[in-house]
Amino acid sequence: MKNIFIYIVLLWSTFALAQNEQLAQYYYDKGDFEKAKIAYEQLLNSSPSNTQYFLRTVESYQQMQQFDVAQKLIQERYSRYKQGVFLVELGYNFQLQKNESKAKNYYEQALEKIKTNPNDVYGIASSFEKKVLLEYALKAYQTAMQVQPNFNFNFQIGMLYGQLGKTDLMIDLLLTESFQNPQNSNLIQTQLARFMQGETDNTAFKDAMRKALILKTQKDQDVFWNHYLSWFYVQQKEFGKAFIQEKAIYKREPESLMSIVNLSQFALNEDDTETASEILNFILLNTKDLDLLIQTNANLMEIKIGKAQEKDYPAIDTELQQLLTTYEISPNTLSLQIIQAHFLAFNLKKTEEAKTILKKALTLNLNDYQQADAKMELADILLLEEKFNQALIYYSQIQLDLKNDVMSHEASLKAAKTSYFKTDFEWALKQFKELKSASTQLIANDALEYFLLINDNTVADSTQTALKQFAKGDFLIYQNKKPEAIAQFQNILKSFKGQEIEAVTMLRLGKIYESQKDFTSALSQYQQIIDNHSDGIYVDEALFFSAEIYNDELKDIEKAKPLYEKVIFNHQDSIYFVDARKKYRELRGDKNL
């Protein structure tokens, strides 16, 4: 019983201390420094050796401009513990009073302290950094390394150079540190990437990085620098240039293609299909690994199908058949089987053949994820055939088999869209509402879009007449019947002119025209949204999509820039805000807004 009582007392004391600490922090953050001082003094009385409580007590006095009291406290603390960090605190106390000479005197004393006890550098340099006394922090690290050569603060010094605007020194030191201590490369690359993608002007920084790395590869033939330069180009999404470096590495170290395979995925993820195709063809020529050959061919076929015109379909059909003949029907070739089924159903309109392929695939010895892949494609084809309930059965099976998995969330989204296509809006709305908080951002964004579409147009029209017509148009897009979809959406614009549905209908038409490379018609639709629905929820998309057409397709950057600019300044909550800001900065040639 005695032990239990002691445990309860200790537990309660810990809880009370935590509560008091939160209260003290609350007062400090609120700016009520008188109460914060009292609270931290009480905490300090209970834990006299706690440096954090002591420093907050001092800071509270300083905020109230009671510098004499603060000075006395710091001097007493220094006399007791003789730690150099309190010399920094004394100096800063004088700096707050604009007494620069005394402040400098104490800062220099702190640096001298490092010469006699190098381990003091950790507290002293940290204190200088917290007070944004970066030059002194730099001297602290440099002094410690001079006194104790075994110390390595190159990373910290490099980061300070960056904060001080000495980017050339930063880059040179951090690259040298990466080479000498490769185990630190990931940490260093993370920080270099942060500087390259930061809020401030970083064009000069990128140029300096590029120049430094190219010089390194020229002066030193170590493949380490080719790897580093490849990493740099990937950060800039210059995958073609990264591929040049990866090929150079492979010629000297042909043991593994993994870096090149990863690069192909980066290019695919960023829709750089031209570079991805080049990389994938290189992989085909340089590997005999069966799984890699199958996956590479699958990726190439998806690129070809994505770019294909109807006249290309027979050749693609033949190539898919040849690949499956070469590699045979097995669980290993499931990706090719699914691509073939999708192509037959959505491009050649041969849904029965497609379903037969998938049903045969499901008889193979597949793992849970492979089963889900095959079922997902089968459900998609059943949805294409307007067999809504059968499609929902397969989507539901995936949700049950892979609970809480990303694939389960994808199946849930497709099930919600199925309900939407069959105009069961009440059930679809519930599903989309739940998926708005999905962990996968793309699924959450998609769900939010449909949730707003259904909700807004139900409020505007309780009969949902326009929404039903719109869902039919969306389903025609899903079925790859673009001419019919265009006619459907144009009819909605005529029948429901000026109503809630108008803006999103123009948006859908714009995206269809874009997919057909009819950029003039697409821009016309987006401009109508910008002109007539500027206070609506789709204007940010109209602005961004227009900017993308001018920038990527028409190469008219003077028209693209003001459109990106409007997204940045008028639509900070847009999901396109980050991309718009990045593109705008690139077009300006700097990174300042």
XYZ file of C-alpha atoms in Angstrom:
593
model
C 0.000 0.000 0.000
C 2.899 2.335 0.816
C 4.404 1.812 -2.643
C 1.051 2.464 -4.298
C 0.652 5.681 -2.304
C 4.139 6.880 -3.347
C 3.358 6.044 -6.983
C 0.088 8.035 -6.828
C 1.869 11.021 -5.270
C 4.603 10.946 -7.947
C 2.029 10.625 -10.702
C 0.009 13.544 -9.343
C 3.158 15.670 -8.940
C 4.152 15.001 -12.548
C 0.663 15.868 -13.755
C 0.568 19.084 -11.683
C 4.006 20.118 -12.980
C 2.903 19.571 -16.578
C -0.234 21.632 -15.964
C 1.776 24.475 -14.408
C 4.247 24.408 -17.301
C 1.399 24.697 -19.830
C -0.057 27.611 -17.851
C 3.315 29.387 -17.775
C 3.754 28.860 -21.518
C 0.223 30.150 -22.115
C 0.952 33.408 -20.239
C 4.268 33.821 -22.066
C 2.751 33.260 -25.521
C -0.107 35.594 -24.657
C 2.362 38.356 -23.716
C 1.293 38.483 -20.055
C 4.891 38.443 -18.851
C 4.146 39.388 -15.231
C 2.093 36.217 -14.766
C 4.541 34.217 -16.893
C 7.421 35.347 -14.641
C 5.572 34.258 -11.498
C 4.636 30.914 -13.034
C 8.175 30.153 -14.248
C 9.682 31.206 -10.886
C 7.390 28.721 -9.166
C 8.460 26.012 -11.618
C 12.109 26.961 -11.081
C 11.714 26.656 -7.304
C 10.463 23.102 -7.776
C 13.222 22.276 -10.320
C 16.185 24.616 -9.605
C 18.501 22.964 -12.149
C 16.016 23.297 -15.060
C 17.702 25.631 -17.543
C 14.551 26.083 -19.641
C 12.541 27.397 -16.663
C 15.444 29.696 -15.744
C 15.792 31.156 -19.246
C 12.043 31.763 -19.513
C 12.118 33.545 -16.152
C 14.943 35.770 -17.423
C 13.143 36.403 -20.734
C 10.002 37.431 -18.843
C 12.002 40.041 -16.894
C 13.614 41.237 -20.136
C 10.222 41.585 -21.819
C 9.191 43.791 -18.905
C 12.502 45.707 -19.380
C 13.679 44.784 -15.882
C 17.215 44.240 -17.194
C 18.974 44.758 -13.831
C 16.994 41.914 -12.265
C 17.681 39.724 -15.286
C 21.412 40.527 -15.116
C 21.576 39.633 -11.436
C 19.827 36.304 -12.035
C 22.152 35.389 -14.914
C 25.299 36.347 -12.977
C 24.185 34.237 -10.011
C 23.523 31.335 -12.358
C 26.909 31.694 -14.023
C 28.692 31.876 -10.667
C 26.999 28.629 -9.639
C 27.408 26.580 -12.842
C 30.265 28.330 -14.738
C 28.621 27.443 -18.069
C 29.544 29.545 -21.095
C 25.932 29.720 -22.250
C 25.217 32.204 -19.426
C 27.927 34.510 -20.753
C 25.918 34.645 -23.978
C 22.823 35.432 -21.910
C 24.636 38.263 -20.130
C 25.812 39.679 -23.424
C 22.338 39.506 -24.889
C 20.893 41.246 -21.835
C 23.196 44.196 -22.564
C 22.405 44.044 -26.271
C 18.732 44.502 -25.451
C 19.763 47.702 -23.696
C 21.685 48.847 -26.819
C 24.994 48.513 -24.938
C 26.890 46.907 -27.813
C 30.386 47.154 -26.273
C 29.436 45.217 -23.115
C 27.424 42.724 -25.178
C 30.440 42.091 -27.421
C 32.679 41.674 -24.368
C 30.541 38.864 -22.953
C 30.147 37.214 -26.376
C 33.943 37.171 -26.735
C 34.249 35.697 -23.238
C 31.873 32.935 -24.302
C 34.070 32.182 -27.325
C 37.162 32.133 -25.071
C 35.351 29.645 -22.862
C 35.241 27.222 -25.819
C 39.030 27.408 -26.126
C 39.441 26.081 -22.586
C 36.500 23.678 -22.715
C 35.570 22.718 -26.330
C 32.492 20.782 -25.178
C 30.909 24.111 -24.189
C 30.425 24.761 -27.913
C 27.119 22.871 -27.961
C 25.330 25.167 -25.515
C 27.102 28.362 -26.585
C 26.603 27.932 -30.349
C 22.980 26.894 -29.808
C 22.367 29.998 -27.673
C 23.900 32.247 -30.328
C 21.733 30.616 -33.022
C 18.518 30.990 -30.999
C 19.259 34.695 -30.626
C 20.073 34.945 -34.367
C 23.644 35.937 -33.574
C 24.778 33.889 -36.548
C 28.288 35.290 -36.965
C 29.050 34.466 -33.324
C 27.522 30.979 -33.724
C 29.808 30.505 -36.730
C 32.859 31.590 -34.712
C 31.821 29.227 -31.910
C 31.802 26.171 -34.183
C 35.005 27.227 -35.966
C 36.779 27.835 -32.655
C 35.780 24.402 -31.341
C 37.084 22.681 -34.490
C 40.374 24.551 -34.230
C 40.841 23.509 -30.604
C 39.544 19.972 -31.048
C 40.260 18.658 -34.592
C 38.126 15.559 -33.959
C 35.005 17.718 -33.810
C 33.029 17.972 -37.053
C 30.614 20.895 -37.328
C 30.813 21.245 -41.106
C 27.070 20.706 -41.472
C 26.210 23.345 -38.866
C 28.743 25.786 -40.352
C 27.416 25.171 -43.847
C 23.862 25.881 -42.741
C 25.000 29.105 -41.041
C 26.728 30.185 -44.248
C 23.404 29.684 -46.013
C 21.503 31.752 -43.449
C 24.111 34.490 -43.755
C 23.692 34.569 -47.537
C 27.161 33.109 -48.172
C 25.739 30.463 -50.483
C 28.948 29.698 -52.386
C 30.725 28.875 -49.120
C 27.705 26.861 -47.986
C 27.544 24.783 -51.158
C 31.289 24.118 -51.271
C 31.464 23.067 -47.619
C 28.355 20.865 -47.676
C 29.361 19.131 -50.908
C 32.817 18.466 -49.491
C 31.252 17.131 -46.292
C 28.968 14.852 -48.326
C 31.936 13.397 -50.175
C 34.093 12.934 -47.085
C 31.242 11.560 -44.942
C 28.677 9.931 -47.296
C 26.588 8.851 -44.313
C 25.612 12.527 -43.944
C 24.587 12.941 -47.597
C 20.857 12.386 -47.069
C 20.679 15.004 -44.313
C 22.687 17.464 -46.400
C 20.616 16.862 -49.533
C 17.429 17.448 -47.549
C 18.695 20.869 -46.466
C 20.024 21.767 -49.909
C 16.630 20.857 -51.390
C 14.972 23.130 -48.813
C 17.140 26.029 -49.972
C 16.380 25.260 -53.624
C 12.639 25.190 -52.974
C 12.485 27.953 -50.371
C 10.359 31.044 -50.236
C 13.168 33.458 -51.033
C 14.991 34.144 -54.290
C 16.813 30.897 -55.041
C 17.570 31.040 -58.761
C 21.130 32.116 -57.965
C 21.384 29.292 -55.425
C 20.287 26.688 -57.987
C 22.709 28.075 -60.565
C 25.545 27.976 -58.023
C 24.643 24.383 -57.099
C 24.572 23.313 -60.734
C 27.889 25.010 -61.482
C 29.589 23.540 -58.397
C 28.403 20.011 -59.165
C 29.393 20.177 -62.825
C 32.873 21.368 -61.804
C 33.118 18.502 -59.321
C 32.241 15.928 -62.010
C 34.809 17.457 -64.364
C 37.647 17.657 -61.819
C 36.984 14.395 -59.981
C 36.041 11.245 -61.891
C 34.416 9.636 -58.838
C 30.853 8.493 -59.678
C 29.777 10.018 -56.361
C 29.490 13.350 -58.171
C 27.461 11.861 -61.042
C 25.023 10.520 -58.446
C 24.875 13.947 -56.807
C 24.328 15.756 -60.102
C 21.589 13.261 -61.020
C 19.932 13.952 -57.648
C 20.138 17.690 -58.352
C 18.478 17.351 -61.762
C 15.699 15.211 -60.282
C 14.980 18.010 -57.782
C 14.571 20.357 -60.765
C 12.463 17.740 -62.615
C 15.056 17.786 -65.418
C 14.827 14.029 -65.881
C 16.563 13.976 -69.251
C 19.688 15.539 -67.746
C 19.490 13.180 -64.773
C 19.344 10.274 -67.233
C 22.604 11.395 -68.855
C 24.295 11.164 -65.460
C 22.699 7.805 -64.670
C 23.906 6.363 -67.991
C 27.424 7.570 -67.208
C 27.226 5.829 -63.829
C 25.858 2.618 -65.372
C 28.688 2.399 -67.894
C 31.166 2.357 -65.016
C 29.045 0.374 -62.566
C 26.764 -1.917 -64.609
C 25.840 -4.117 -61.639
C 22.401 -2.561 -61.024
C 19.761 -0.673 -62.960
C 17.828 0.314 -59.837
C 18.685 4.034 -59.996
C 17.621 4.166 -63.646
C 14.407 2.257 -62.887
C 13.622 4.735 -60.090
C 14.331 7.627 -62.444
C 11.821 6.243 -64.955
C 9.201 6.250 -62.200
C 10.007 9.857 -61.265
C 9.550 10.865 -64.911
C 6.271 8.925 -65.182
C 4.937 10.460 -61.973
C 5.629 13.932 -63.371
C 4.055 13.078 -66.760
C 7.365 13.455 -68.616
C 6.443 10.582 -70.903
C 9.043 11.432 -73.540
C 11.964 11.052 -71.127
C 10.269 8.099 -69.411
C 9.998 6.281 -72.767
C 13.683 6.892 -73.478
C 14.660 5.542 -70.050
C 12.348 2.530 -70.313
C 13.730 1.567 -73.729
C 17.251 1.793 -72.268
C 16.189 -0.592 -69.483
C 14.820 -3.078 -72.027
C 18.176 -3.126 -73.817
C 20.172 -3.652 -70.632
C 18.310 -6.190 -68.523
C 17.448 -9.867 -68.624
C 15.480 -9.764 -65.380
C 12.034 -11.186 -66.235
C 10.017 -9.127 -63.737
C 11.767 -5.927 -64.797
C 11.199 -6.697 -68.495
C 7.485 -7.243 -67.864
C 7.034 -4.088 -65.781
C 9.041 -1.977 -68.226
C 6.991 -3.192 -71.182
C 3.804 -2.536 -69.198
C 4.879 1.069 -68.543
C 5.768 1.585 -72.215
C 2.408 0.210 -73.346
C 0.547 2.578 -71.008
C 2.474 5.521 -72.478
C 1.696 4.370 -76.033
C -2.012 3.899 -75.275
C -2.192 7.302 -73.603
C -0.837 9.009 -76.733
C -2.559 6.791 -79.315
C -4.967 7.902 -82.001
C -7.612 5.491 -83.272
C -5.427 4.615 -86.271
C -2.789 3.299 -83.835
C -5.133 0.855 -82.113
C -4.543 -2.227 -84.337
C -0.765 -2.026 -83.869
C -1.137 -1.638 -80.093
C -3.560 -4.580 -79.969
C -1.048 -6.740 -81.829
C 1.842 -5.641 -79.623
C -0.064 -6.474 -76.433
C -0.883 -9.940 -77.751
C 2.757 -10.517 -78.719
C 3.983 -9.469 -75.264
C 1.606 -11.869 -73.524
C 2.640 -14.634 -75.899
C 6.299 -13.936 -75.147
C 5.964 -13.704 -71.359
C 2.934 -16.026 -71.014
C -0.163 -15.765 -68.831
C 0.847 -15.961 -65.188
C 0.626 -13.886 -61.986
C 3.893 -12.226 -63.078
C 2.245 -10.759 -66.197
C -0.914 -9.534 -64.456
C -0.038 -5.872 -65.190
C 0.065 -6.629 -68.943
C -3.205 -8.605 -68.745
C -4.940 -5.682 -67.020
C -3.600 -3.207 -69.589
C -4.818 -5.440 -72.410
C -8.280 -5.765 -70.819
C -8.540 -2.006 -70.288
C -7.474 -1.311 -73.872
C -9.996 -3.795 -75.281
C -12.836 -2.359 -73.206
C -12.235 1.380 -73.245
C -10.519 1.800 -76.609
C -11.748 -1.049 -78.825
C -15.158 -1.359 -77.049
C -14.710 -5.156 -76.777
C -15.943 -5.498 -73.212
C -16.754 -9.217 -73.318
C -13.211 -10.093 -74.408
C -11.851 -7.811 -71.708
C -13.953 -9.419 -68.964
C -12.912 -12.885 -70.094
C -9.236 -11.934 -69.724
C -9.798 -10.640 -66.187
C -11.938 -13.567 -65.052
C -9.186 -15.937 -66.231
C -6.643 -13.835 -64.391
C -8.651 -14.184 -61.171
C -8.260 -17.987 -61.389
C -4.475 -17.636 -61.155
C -2.568 -17.901 -57.874
C -2.693 -14.167 -57.115
C -1.866 -12.409 -53.851
C -4.394 -10.080 -52.192
C -3.151 -6.957 -53.978
C -3.077 -8.642 -57.374
C -6.626 -9.894 -56.796
C -7.664 -6.346 -55.927
C -6.016 -4.976 -59.101
C -7.868 -7.459 -61.295
C -11.187 -6.906 -59.497
C -10.796 -3.128 -59.758
C -10.347 -3.330 -63.530
C -13.259 -5.768 -63.848
C -15.474 -3.411 -61.834
C -14.380 -0.489 -64.028
C -15.428 -2.409 -67.142
C -18.778 -3.412 -65.603
C -19.318 0.267 -64.803
C -18.472 1.079 -68.430
C -21.279 -1.291 -69.454
C -23.668 0.486 -67.032
C -23.854 -2.637 -64.862
C -23.736 -0.476 -61.773
C -24.706 -3.010 -59.122
C -22.240 -5.636 -60.353
C -19.474 -3.035 -60.358
C -20.358 -2.048 -56.781
C -20.053 -5.678 -55.643
C -16.434 -5.849 -56.809
C -15.563 -2.427 -55.379
C -17.061 -3.527 -52.051
C -15.015 -6.741 -52.076
C -11.815 -4.714 -52.409
C -12.898 -2.459 -49.536
C -13.471 -5.515 -47.319
C -10.337 -7.400 -48.375
C -7.921 -4.467 -47.931
C -9.413 -2.398 -45.119
C -7.692 0.942 -44.487
C -5.346 0.402 -47.443
C -4.901 3.078 -50.137
C -6.422 0.662 -52.649
C -9.462 0.324 -50.391
C -9.896 4.111 -50.380
C -9.596 4.118 -54.179
C -12.301 1.456 -54.405
C -14.480 3.539 -52.061
C -14.041 6.576 -54.322
C -14.992 4.560 -57.386
C -18.016 3.153 -55.562
C -19.080 6.706 -54.681
C -18.687 7.759 -58.333
C -20.740 4.747 -59.386
C -23.581 5.927 -57.138
C -23.162 9.391 -58.629
C -23.302 8.073 -62.219
C -26.525 6.173 -61.456
C -27.879 9.437 -59.949
C -28.154 8.038 -56.424
C -26.952 11.406 -55.165
C -27.955 11.003 -51.520
C -25.811 7.886 -51.052
C -22.972 9.304 -53.168
C -22.912 12.483 -51.066
C -22.464 10.476 -47.854
C -19.592 8.514 -49.374
C -17.850 11.595 -50.756
C -18.234 13.327 -47.378
C -16.377 10.491 -45.634
C -13.644 10.392 -48.297
C -12.917 14.124 -47.964
C -10.676 13.239 -45.029
C -8.882 10.364 -46.787
C -5.158 10.162 -46.088
C -4.357 10.173 -49.810
C -4.503 13.788 -51.011
C -5.632 12.970 -54.565
C -8.561 10.898 -53.287
C -9.488 13.569 -50.734
C -9.398 16.325 -53.392
C -11.469 14.257 -55.826
C -14.024 13.478 -53.128
C -14.247 17.141 -52.129
C -14.876 18.176 -55.740
C -17.820 15.798 -56.126
C -19.151 16.587 -52.658
C -19.312 20.305 -53.512
C -20.798 19.566 -56.939
C -23.662 17.503 -55.529
C -24.235 19.656 -52.461
C -24.239 23.022 -54.260
C -26.472 21.897 -57.092
C -28.911 20.154 -54.753
C -29.295 23.375 -52.752
C -29.794 25.356 -55.974
C -32.246 22.837 -57.469
C -33.995 20.412 -55.112
C -35.272 18.397 -58.096
C -31.648 17.810 -59.161
C -32.688 17.994 -62.800
C -29.558 19.768 -63.987
C -27.333 17.588 -61.798
C -28.777 14.425 -63.356
C -27.969 15.758 -66.816
C -24.494 16.680 -65.650
C -23.871 13.214 -64.175
C -24.847 11.744 -67.534
C -22.215 13.938 -69.200
C -19.592 12.813 -66.685
C -20.485 9.195 -67.365
C -20.020 9.746 -71.107
C -16.516 11.063 -70.339
C -15.860 7.918 -68.294
C -17.012 5.812 -71.249
C -14.533 7.677 -73.470
C -17.407 9.065 -75.586
C -16.089 12.586 -75.884
C -18.241 13.859 -78.800
C -21.383 12.689 -76.996
C -20.150 14.261 -73.737
C -19.529 17.593 -75.470
C -23.051 17.542 -76.902
C -24.483 16.697 -73.470
C -22.670 19.550 -71.694
C -23.510 22.035 -74.450
C -27.175 21.095 -74.049
C -26.909 21.735 -70.287
C -25.546 25.235 -70.980
C -28.560 25.942 -73.209
C -31.159 24.450 -70.876
C -29.833 25.806 -67.578
C -28.282 29.116 -68.599
C -27.350 31.289 -65.625
C -27.958 28.534 -63.085
C -25.547 27.066 -60.524
C -24.501 24.242 -62.851
C -23.216 26.602 -65.555
C -19.640 27.236 -64.343
C -18.714 23.606 -63.672
C -20.223 22.624 -67.034
C -17.897 25.081 -68.776
C -15.018 23.629 -66.765
C -15.842 20.097 -67.936
C -16.083 21.241 -71.549
C -12.738 22.977 -71.233
C -11.034 19.797 -69.999
C -12.542 17.726 -72.830
C -11.358 20.240 -75.419
C -7.901 20.184 -73.803
C -7.744 16.393 -74.124
C -8.559 16.815 -77.824
C -5.812 19.459 -78.210
C -8.468 22.044 -79.099
C -6.899 24.721 -76.937
C -8.798 27.642 -78.458
C -12.148 26.127 -77.445
C -10.803 25.180 -74.005
C -9.565 28.716 -73.348
C -12.920 30.087 -74.464
C -14.740 27.997 -71.833
C -12.313 28.978 -69.078
C -12.530 32.658 -70.010
C -16.309 32.579 -69.659
C -15.890 31.278 -66.105
C -13.345 34.015 -65.341
C -15.599 36.723 -66.810
C -19.010 35.586 -65.578
C -18.339 33.496 -62.459
C -15.426 35.309 -60.819
C -16.944 34.870 -57.353
C -17.571 31.144 -57.805
C -15.590 28.131 -56.623
C -14.292 27.181 -60.078
C -12.544 30.406 -61.072
C -9.179 29.306 -59.603
C -9.261 26.184 -61.766
C -10.208 28.212 -64.850
C -7.300 30.584 -64.205
C -4.801 27.799 -63.554
C -5.866 25.627 -66.497
C -5.704 28.645 -68.818
C -2.226 29.499 -67.542
C -1.094 25.920 -68.118
C -2.304 25.984 -71.720
C -0.498 29.245 -72.456
C 2.639 28.080 -70.662
C 2.937 24.424 -71.708
C 1.085 24.192 -75.012
C 1.103 27.623 -76.658
C 4.445 28.772 -75.168
C 3.003 32.245 -74.550
C 4.482 33.055 -71.154
C 3.336 36.680 -71.210
C -0.274 35.498 -71.146
C 0.464 32.726 -68.663
C 2.122 34.920 -66.011
C -0.840 37.159 -65.073
C -3.110 34.106 -64.827
C -0.759 32.318 -62.428
C -0.450 35.609 -60.551
C -4.214 35.835 -60.010
C -4.281 32.330 -58.533
C -1.448 33.291 -56.159
C -2.873 36.575 -54.917
C -6.616 35.935 -55.092
C -6.935 32.219 -54.352
C -4.497 31.241 -51.597
C -6.799 28.393 -50.535
C -6.758 26.786 -53.995
C -5.259 23.312 -54.377
C -3.395 24.806 -57.356
C -1.830 27.603 -55.292
C 1.539 25.890 -54.742
C 1.894 24.861 -58.391
C 0.832 28.303 -59.600
C 3.381 30.005 -57.359
C 6.152 27.695 -58.542
C 5.327 28.171 -62.238
C 5.002 31.943 -61.855
C 8.398 32.210 -60.199
C 9.980 30.086 -62.905
C 8.518 32.296 -65.639
C 9.810 35.418 -63.921
C 13.269 33.958 -63.728
C 13.459 34.487 -59.994
C 11.742 33.275 -56.864
C 10.399 36.526 -55.452
C 6.751 37.431 -55.622
